[in-house]
Short mmCIF file of C-alpha atoms in Angstrom, two decimals:
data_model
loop_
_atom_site.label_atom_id
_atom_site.label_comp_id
_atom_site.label_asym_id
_atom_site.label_seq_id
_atom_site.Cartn_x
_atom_site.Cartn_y
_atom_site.Cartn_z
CA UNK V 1 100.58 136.85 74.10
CA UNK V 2 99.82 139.47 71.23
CA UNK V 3 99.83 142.61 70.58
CA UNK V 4 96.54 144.12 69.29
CA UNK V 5 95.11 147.02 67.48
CA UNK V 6 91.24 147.32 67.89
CA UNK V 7 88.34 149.91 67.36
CA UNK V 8 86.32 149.71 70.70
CA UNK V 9 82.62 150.24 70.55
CA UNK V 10 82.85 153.99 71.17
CA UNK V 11 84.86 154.56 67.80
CA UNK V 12 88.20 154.91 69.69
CA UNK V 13 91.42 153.26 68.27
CA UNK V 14 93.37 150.96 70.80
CA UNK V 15 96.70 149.81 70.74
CA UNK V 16 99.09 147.98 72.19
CA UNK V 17 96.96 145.97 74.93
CA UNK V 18 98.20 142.85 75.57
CA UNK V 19 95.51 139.80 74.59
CA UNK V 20 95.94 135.86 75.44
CA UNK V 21 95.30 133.45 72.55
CA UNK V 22 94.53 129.69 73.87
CA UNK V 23 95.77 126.92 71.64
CA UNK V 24 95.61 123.22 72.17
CA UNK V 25 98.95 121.64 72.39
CA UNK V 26 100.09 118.74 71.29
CA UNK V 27 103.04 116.34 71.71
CA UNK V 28 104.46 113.50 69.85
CA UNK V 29 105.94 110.34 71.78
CA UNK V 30 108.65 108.68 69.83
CA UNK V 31 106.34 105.76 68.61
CA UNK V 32 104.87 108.42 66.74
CA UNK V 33 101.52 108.83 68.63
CA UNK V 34 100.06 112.76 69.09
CA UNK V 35 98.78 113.83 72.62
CA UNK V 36 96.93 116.06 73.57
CA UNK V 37 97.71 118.04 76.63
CA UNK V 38 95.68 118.37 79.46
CA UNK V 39 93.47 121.86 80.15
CA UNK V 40 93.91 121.52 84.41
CA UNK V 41 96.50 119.43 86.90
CA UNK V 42 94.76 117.90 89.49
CA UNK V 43 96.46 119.89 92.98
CA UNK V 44 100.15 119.10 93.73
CA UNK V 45 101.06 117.18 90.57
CA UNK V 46 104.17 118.70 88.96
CA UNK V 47 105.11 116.43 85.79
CA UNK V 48 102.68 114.16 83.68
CA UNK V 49 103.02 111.81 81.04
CA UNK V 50 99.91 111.59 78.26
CA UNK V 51 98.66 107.59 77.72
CA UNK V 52 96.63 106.87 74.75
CA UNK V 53 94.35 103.99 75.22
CA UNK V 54 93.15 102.56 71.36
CA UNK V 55 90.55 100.27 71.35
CA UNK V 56 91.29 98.46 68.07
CA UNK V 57 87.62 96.60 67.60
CA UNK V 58 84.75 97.20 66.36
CA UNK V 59 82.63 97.77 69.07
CA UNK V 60 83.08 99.94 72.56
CA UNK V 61 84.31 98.86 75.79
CA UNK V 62 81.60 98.56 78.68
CA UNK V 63 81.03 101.81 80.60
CA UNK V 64 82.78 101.44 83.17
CA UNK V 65 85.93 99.39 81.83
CA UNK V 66 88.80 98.77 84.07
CA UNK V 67 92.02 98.75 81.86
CA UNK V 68 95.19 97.38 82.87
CA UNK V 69 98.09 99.86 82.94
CA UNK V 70 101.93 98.27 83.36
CA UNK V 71 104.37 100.97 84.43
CA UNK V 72 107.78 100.09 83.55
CA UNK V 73 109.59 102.40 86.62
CA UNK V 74 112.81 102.40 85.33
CA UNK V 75 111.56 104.65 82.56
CA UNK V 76 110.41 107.97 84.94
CA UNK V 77 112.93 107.35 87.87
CA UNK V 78 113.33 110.76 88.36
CA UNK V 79 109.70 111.04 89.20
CA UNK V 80 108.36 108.06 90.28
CA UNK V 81 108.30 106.53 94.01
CA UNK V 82 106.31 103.63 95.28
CA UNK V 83 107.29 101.24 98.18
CA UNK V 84 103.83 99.95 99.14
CA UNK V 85 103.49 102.25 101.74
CA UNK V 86 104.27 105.42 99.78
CA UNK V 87 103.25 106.22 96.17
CA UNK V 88 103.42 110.11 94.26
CA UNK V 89 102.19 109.31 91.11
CA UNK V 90 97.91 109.04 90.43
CA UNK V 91 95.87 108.94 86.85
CA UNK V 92 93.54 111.95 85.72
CA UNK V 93 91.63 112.61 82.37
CA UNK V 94 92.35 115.94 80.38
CA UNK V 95 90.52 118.10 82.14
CA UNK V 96 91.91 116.85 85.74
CA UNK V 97 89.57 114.70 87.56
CA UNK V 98 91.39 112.31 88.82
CA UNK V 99 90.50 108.42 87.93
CA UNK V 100 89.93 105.84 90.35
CA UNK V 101 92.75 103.39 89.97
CA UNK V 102 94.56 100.54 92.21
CA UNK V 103 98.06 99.12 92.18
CA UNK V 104 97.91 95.26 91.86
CA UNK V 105 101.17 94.41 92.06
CA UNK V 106 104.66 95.33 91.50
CA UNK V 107 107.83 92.93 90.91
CA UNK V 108 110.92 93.58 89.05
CA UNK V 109 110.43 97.28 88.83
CA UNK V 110 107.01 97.21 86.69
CA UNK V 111 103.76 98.24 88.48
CA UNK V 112 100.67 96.53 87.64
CA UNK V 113 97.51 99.20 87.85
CA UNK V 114 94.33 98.39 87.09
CA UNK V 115 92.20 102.09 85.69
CA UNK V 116 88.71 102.70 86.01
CA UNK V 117 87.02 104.93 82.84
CA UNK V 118 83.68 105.71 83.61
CA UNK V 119 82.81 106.11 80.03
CA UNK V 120 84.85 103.23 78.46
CA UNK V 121 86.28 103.58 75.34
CA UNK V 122 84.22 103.82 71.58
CA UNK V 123 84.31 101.25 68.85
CA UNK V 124 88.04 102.05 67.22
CA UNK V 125 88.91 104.95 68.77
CA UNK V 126 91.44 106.33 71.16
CA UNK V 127 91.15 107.93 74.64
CA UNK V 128 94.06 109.68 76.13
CA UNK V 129 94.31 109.82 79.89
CA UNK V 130 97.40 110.76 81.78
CA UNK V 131 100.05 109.70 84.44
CA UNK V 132 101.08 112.62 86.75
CA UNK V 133 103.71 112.56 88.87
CA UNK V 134 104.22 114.79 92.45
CA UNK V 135 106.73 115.74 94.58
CA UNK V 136 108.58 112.39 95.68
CA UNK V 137 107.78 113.37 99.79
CA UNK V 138 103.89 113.60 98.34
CA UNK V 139 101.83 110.55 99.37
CA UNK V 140 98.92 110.26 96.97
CA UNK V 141 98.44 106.72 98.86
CA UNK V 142 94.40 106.99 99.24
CA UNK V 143 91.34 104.73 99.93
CA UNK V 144 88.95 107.42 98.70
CA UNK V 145 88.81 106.57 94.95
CA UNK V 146 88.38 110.09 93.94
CA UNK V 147 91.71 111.07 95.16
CA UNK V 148 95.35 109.94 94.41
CA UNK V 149 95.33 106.25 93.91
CA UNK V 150 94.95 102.65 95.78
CA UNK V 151 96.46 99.63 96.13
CA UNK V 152 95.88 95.86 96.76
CA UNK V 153 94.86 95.33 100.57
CA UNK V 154 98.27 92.93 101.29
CA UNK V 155 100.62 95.21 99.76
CA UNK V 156 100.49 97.98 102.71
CA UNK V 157 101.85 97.21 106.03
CA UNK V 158 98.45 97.85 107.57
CA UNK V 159 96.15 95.53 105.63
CA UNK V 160 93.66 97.47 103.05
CA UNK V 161 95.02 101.18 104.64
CA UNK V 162 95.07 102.28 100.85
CA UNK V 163 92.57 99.86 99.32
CA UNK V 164 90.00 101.37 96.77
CA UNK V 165 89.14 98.46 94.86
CA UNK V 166 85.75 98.60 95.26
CA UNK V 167 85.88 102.32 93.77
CA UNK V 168 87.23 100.36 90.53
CA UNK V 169 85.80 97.27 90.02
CA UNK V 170 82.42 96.06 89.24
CA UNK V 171 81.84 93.75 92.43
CA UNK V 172 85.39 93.73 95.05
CA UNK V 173 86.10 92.42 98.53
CA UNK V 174 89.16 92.02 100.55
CA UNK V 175 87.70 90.45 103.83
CA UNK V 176 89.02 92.98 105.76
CA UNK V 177 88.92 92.70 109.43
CA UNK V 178 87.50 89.80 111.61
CA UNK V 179 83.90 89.95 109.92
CA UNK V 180 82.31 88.56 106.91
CA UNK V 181 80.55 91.42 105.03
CA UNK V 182 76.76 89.89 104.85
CA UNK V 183 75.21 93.26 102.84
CA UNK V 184 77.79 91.68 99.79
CA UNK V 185 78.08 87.56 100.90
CA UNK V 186 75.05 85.16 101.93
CA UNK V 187 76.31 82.16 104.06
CA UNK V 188 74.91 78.57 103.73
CA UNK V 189 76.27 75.60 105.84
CA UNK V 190 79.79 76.07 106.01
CA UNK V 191 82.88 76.91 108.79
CA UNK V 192 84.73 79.62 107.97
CA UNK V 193 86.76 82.52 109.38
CA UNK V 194 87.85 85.81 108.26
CA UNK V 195 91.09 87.85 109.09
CA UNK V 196 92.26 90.19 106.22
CA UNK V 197 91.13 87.48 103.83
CA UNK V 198 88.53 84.39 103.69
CA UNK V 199 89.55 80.48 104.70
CA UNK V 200 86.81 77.63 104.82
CA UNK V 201 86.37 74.30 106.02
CA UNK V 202 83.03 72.54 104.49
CA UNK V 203 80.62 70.47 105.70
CA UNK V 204 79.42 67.54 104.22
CA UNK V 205 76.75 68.37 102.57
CA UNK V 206 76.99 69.56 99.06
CA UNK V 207 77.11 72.98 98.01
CA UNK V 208 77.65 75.03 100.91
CA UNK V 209 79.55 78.18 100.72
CA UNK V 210 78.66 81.79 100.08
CA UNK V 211 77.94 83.65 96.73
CA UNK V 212 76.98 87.44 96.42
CA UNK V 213 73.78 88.36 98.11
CA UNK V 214 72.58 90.38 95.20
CA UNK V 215 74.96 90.82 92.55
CA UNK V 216 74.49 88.49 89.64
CA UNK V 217 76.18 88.51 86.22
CA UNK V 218 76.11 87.29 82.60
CA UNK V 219 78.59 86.77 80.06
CA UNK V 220 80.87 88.53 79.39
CA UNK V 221 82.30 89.22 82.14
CA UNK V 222 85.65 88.07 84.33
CA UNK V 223 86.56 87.47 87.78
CA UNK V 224 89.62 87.43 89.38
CA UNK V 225 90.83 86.73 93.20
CA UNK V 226 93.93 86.09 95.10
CA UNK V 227 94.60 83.12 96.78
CA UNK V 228 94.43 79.29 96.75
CA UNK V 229 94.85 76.28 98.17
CA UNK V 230 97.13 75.26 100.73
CA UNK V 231 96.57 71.24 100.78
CA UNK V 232 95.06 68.32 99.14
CA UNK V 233 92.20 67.13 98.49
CA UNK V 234 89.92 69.32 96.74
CA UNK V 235 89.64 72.92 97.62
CA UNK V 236 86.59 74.57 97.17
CA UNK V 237 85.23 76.43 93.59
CA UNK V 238 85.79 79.89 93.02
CA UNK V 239 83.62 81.30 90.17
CA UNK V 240 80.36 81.94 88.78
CA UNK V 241 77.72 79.93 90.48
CA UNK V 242 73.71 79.61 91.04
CA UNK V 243 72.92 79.33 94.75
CA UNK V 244 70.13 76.43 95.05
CA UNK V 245 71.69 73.34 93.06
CA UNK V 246 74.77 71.67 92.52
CA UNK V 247 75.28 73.56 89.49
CA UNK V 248 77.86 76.15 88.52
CA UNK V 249 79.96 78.17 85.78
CA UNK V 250 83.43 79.02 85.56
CA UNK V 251 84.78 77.71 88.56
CA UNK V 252 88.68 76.39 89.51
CA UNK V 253 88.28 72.77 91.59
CA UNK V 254 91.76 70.52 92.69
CA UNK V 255 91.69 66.74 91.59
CA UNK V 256 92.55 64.31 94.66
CA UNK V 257 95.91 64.16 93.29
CA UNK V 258 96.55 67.97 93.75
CA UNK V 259 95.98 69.02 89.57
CA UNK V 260 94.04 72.57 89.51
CA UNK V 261 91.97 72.48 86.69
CA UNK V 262 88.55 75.16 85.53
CA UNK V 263 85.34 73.27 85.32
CA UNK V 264 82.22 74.07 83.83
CA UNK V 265 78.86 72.16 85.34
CA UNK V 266 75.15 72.09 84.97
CA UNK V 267 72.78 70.22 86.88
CA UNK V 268 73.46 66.44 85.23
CA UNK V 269 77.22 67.01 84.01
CA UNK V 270 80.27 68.80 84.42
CA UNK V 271 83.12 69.11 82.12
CA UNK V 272 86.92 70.00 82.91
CA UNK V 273 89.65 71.91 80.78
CA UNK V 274 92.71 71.53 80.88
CA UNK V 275 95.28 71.66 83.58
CA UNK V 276 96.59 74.93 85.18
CA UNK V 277 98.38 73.40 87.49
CA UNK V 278 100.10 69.89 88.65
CA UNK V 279 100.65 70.94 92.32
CA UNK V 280 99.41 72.48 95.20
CA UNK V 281 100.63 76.56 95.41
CA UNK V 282 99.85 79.18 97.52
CA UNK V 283 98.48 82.26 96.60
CA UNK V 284 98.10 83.56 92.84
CA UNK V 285 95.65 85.55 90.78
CA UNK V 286 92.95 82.98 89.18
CA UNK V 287 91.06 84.02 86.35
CA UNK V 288 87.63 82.98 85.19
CA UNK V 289 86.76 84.95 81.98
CA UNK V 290 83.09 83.91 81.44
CA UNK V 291 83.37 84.93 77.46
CA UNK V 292 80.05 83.57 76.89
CA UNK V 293 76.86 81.30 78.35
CA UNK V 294 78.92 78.30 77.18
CA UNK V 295 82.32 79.16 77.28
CA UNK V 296 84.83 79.84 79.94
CA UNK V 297 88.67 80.15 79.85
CA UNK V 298 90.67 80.04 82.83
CA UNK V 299 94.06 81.35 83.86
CA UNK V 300 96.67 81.44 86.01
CA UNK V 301 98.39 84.34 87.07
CA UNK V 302 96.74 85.84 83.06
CA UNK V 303 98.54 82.61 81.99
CA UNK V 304 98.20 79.27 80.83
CA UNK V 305 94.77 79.87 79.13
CA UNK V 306 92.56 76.62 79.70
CA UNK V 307 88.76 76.89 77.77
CA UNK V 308 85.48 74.79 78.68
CA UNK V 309 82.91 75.17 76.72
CA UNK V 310 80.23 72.23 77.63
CA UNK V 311 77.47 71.66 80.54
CA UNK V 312 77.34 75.53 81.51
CA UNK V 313 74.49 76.77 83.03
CA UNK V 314 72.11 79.35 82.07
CA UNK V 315 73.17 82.81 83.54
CA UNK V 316 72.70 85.11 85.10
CA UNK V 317 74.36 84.04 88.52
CA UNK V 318 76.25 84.60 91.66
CA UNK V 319 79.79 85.05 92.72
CA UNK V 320 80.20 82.34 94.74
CA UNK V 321 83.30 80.34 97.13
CA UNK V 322 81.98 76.45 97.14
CA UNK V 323 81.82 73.35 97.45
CA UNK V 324 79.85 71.07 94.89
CA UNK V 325 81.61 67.46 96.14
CA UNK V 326 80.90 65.19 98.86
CA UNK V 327 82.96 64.96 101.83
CA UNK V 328 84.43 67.25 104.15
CA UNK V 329 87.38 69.63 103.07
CA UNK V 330 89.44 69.22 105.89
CA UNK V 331 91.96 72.16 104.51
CA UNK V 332 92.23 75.60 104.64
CA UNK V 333 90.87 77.51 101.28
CA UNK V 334 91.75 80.99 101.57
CA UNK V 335 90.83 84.25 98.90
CA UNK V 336 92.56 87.40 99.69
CA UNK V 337 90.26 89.62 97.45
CA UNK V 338 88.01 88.83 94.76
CA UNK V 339 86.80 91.27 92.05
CA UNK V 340 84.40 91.21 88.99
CA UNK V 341 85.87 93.40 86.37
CA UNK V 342 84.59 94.05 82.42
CA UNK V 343 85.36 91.76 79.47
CA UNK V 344 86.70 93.75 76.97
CA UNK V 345 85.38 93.60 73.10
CA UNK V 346 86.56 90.68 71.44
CA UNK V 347 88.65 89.81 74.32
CA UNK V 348 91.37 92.65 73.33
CA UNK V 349 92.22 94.66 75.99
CA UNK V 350 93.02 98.43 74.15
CA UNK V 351 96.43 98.66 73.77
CA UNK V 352 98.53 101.24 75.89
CA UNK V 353 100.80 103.97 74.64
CA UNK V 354 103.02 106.52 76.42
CA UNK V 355 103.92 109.71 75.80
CA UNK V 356 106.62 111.81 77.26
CA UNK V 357 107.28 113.44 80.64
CA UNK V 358 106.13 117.21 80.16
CA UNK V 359 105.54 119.69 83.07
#
């Protein structure tokens, strides 16, 4: 606040009226990054942290980009409370819309989040969203995507209660319920049940499954689910698939012997990277990133990086859950959820800094 002296327009000298002077504010983390602070708090939060997102490459994120986000709670334990049931914390951009975002997982005190921008992130530059914190009896627990934020369908003691995945991702299903969801899936030849995630037995015939009724992609682009096999033999192929041949992209398939491996096939060929793993586990994240129309690289829990790049394909295709062998599958092949997120340039996801705890 200042004190002013003025002449108003009728010639008559003023004094001493108080006048407000906005400034943008700044703050500097101890990594040496500056932040700017926000204009507006969405309702209820009380403390925030700034996060500056730098895209390092020479070209801009997709718009949307989902970035990954690891919270290390130890560090805001005054603040911070999240038991799966229960979370006060949400992410907002400077001017206090809040950002659609959804807790993937958290183990050994550091929470997993994966944040929607809209508008990406330009060609080496920065963006600077923020972390803000409630009142630790506050549940900003919320399906909506526009409010507070979500969380992976199995970690809530009622399955999906808080799930807003499909407000983040590109393409998302949990299998919610007793129903498959036949507006996102078509369905060709194949037993298979759904409660609060998907499990298959396949016929004989080759290729039956389901793959997106509409939604088809090119590279690049990645997709992630939760789940696995349960038994041996072969389970059926997760990944990027067309949906009239034996032909597909990016997909994991189990050796008789019980070795995972990603596998890339066309029409006359197929051909196999390496292995990601030597026995039969239950469920994990598996990655296909589908980095271009020849080349896939598979993970493991964002592990263990396996690349293909022979007998792809030509996009665009389907999301599909498969089978491209002969022979029954006599066990159970289960996904949790499935997403399709955005491959970020180069590969580099932006890096993430924090700021500190202001209020």
């Amino acid at each position: 606040y200042l004190y002013l002296q003025y002449t108003d327009v009728y010639g008559t000298v003023i004094q001493n009226e108080i006048g407000t002077v906005t400034t943008k504010v700044t703050q500097t983390s101890s990594s040496g990054v500056t932040f700017s602070q926000p204009s507006s708090l969405p309702s209820g939060i009380t403390e925030y942290v700034p996060i500056t997102l730098q895209n390092s490459q020479t070209s801009s994120t997709p718009a949307p980009f989902q970035q990954m986000i690891q919270i290390n709670e130890g560090n805001y334990a005054s603040y911070i409370t999240y038991n799966g049931n229960f979370a006060n914390f949400e992410f907002f951009t400077q001017s206090g819309s809040v950002l659609p975002a959804w807790i993937e997982s958290n183990n050994s005190g550091t929470l997993t989040v994966w944040v929607n921008l809209p508008n990406g992130i330009p060609a080496s530059s920065s963006l600077t969203i923020y972390l803000g914190f409630a009142s630790k009896s506050t549940n900003l627990l919320s399906s909506s995507g526009t409010t507070g934020v979500g969380e992976a369908p199995q970690l809530s003691s009622t399955y999906g209660q808080y799930d807003d995945g499909a407000s983040v991702f590109n393409f998302y299903d949990n299998f919610a319920g007793t129903s498959l969801n036949t507006t996102k899936w078509s369905v060709n030849d194949i037993t298979y049940s759904v409660s609060n995630g998907f499990s298959a037995t396949f016929a004989y015939a080759l290729y039956t499954g389901i793959w997106t009724a509409s939604a088809t992609y090119s590279p690049p682009i990645i997709l992630d689910f939760y789940g696995g096999p349960y038994s041996s033999p072969p389970f059926g192929e997760t990944g990027f698939v067309t949906n009239t041949t034996v032909n597909n992209c990016g997909t994991f398939v189990t050796s008789v012997s019980g070795n995972i491996y990603g596998q890339q096939q066309n029409s006359t060929s197929y051909a196999r990277s390496g292995t990601l793993a030597t026995s039969i586990i239950g469920n994990q994240i598996w990655t296909v990133i589908w980095a271009s129309s020849t080349t896939s690289i598979y993970q493991l829990n964002y592990g263990n990086n396996q690349t293909e790049s022979a007998d792809a394909p030509t996009p665009p295709l389907y999301v599909g859950l498969v089978k491209a062998g002969p022979g029954p599958f006599s066990h159970t092949y289960f996904v949790q959820w499935i997403r399709v997120r955005a491959y970020p340039p180069n590969g580099v996801m932006p890096s993430v800094s924090f700021g500190g705890v202001s209020s």
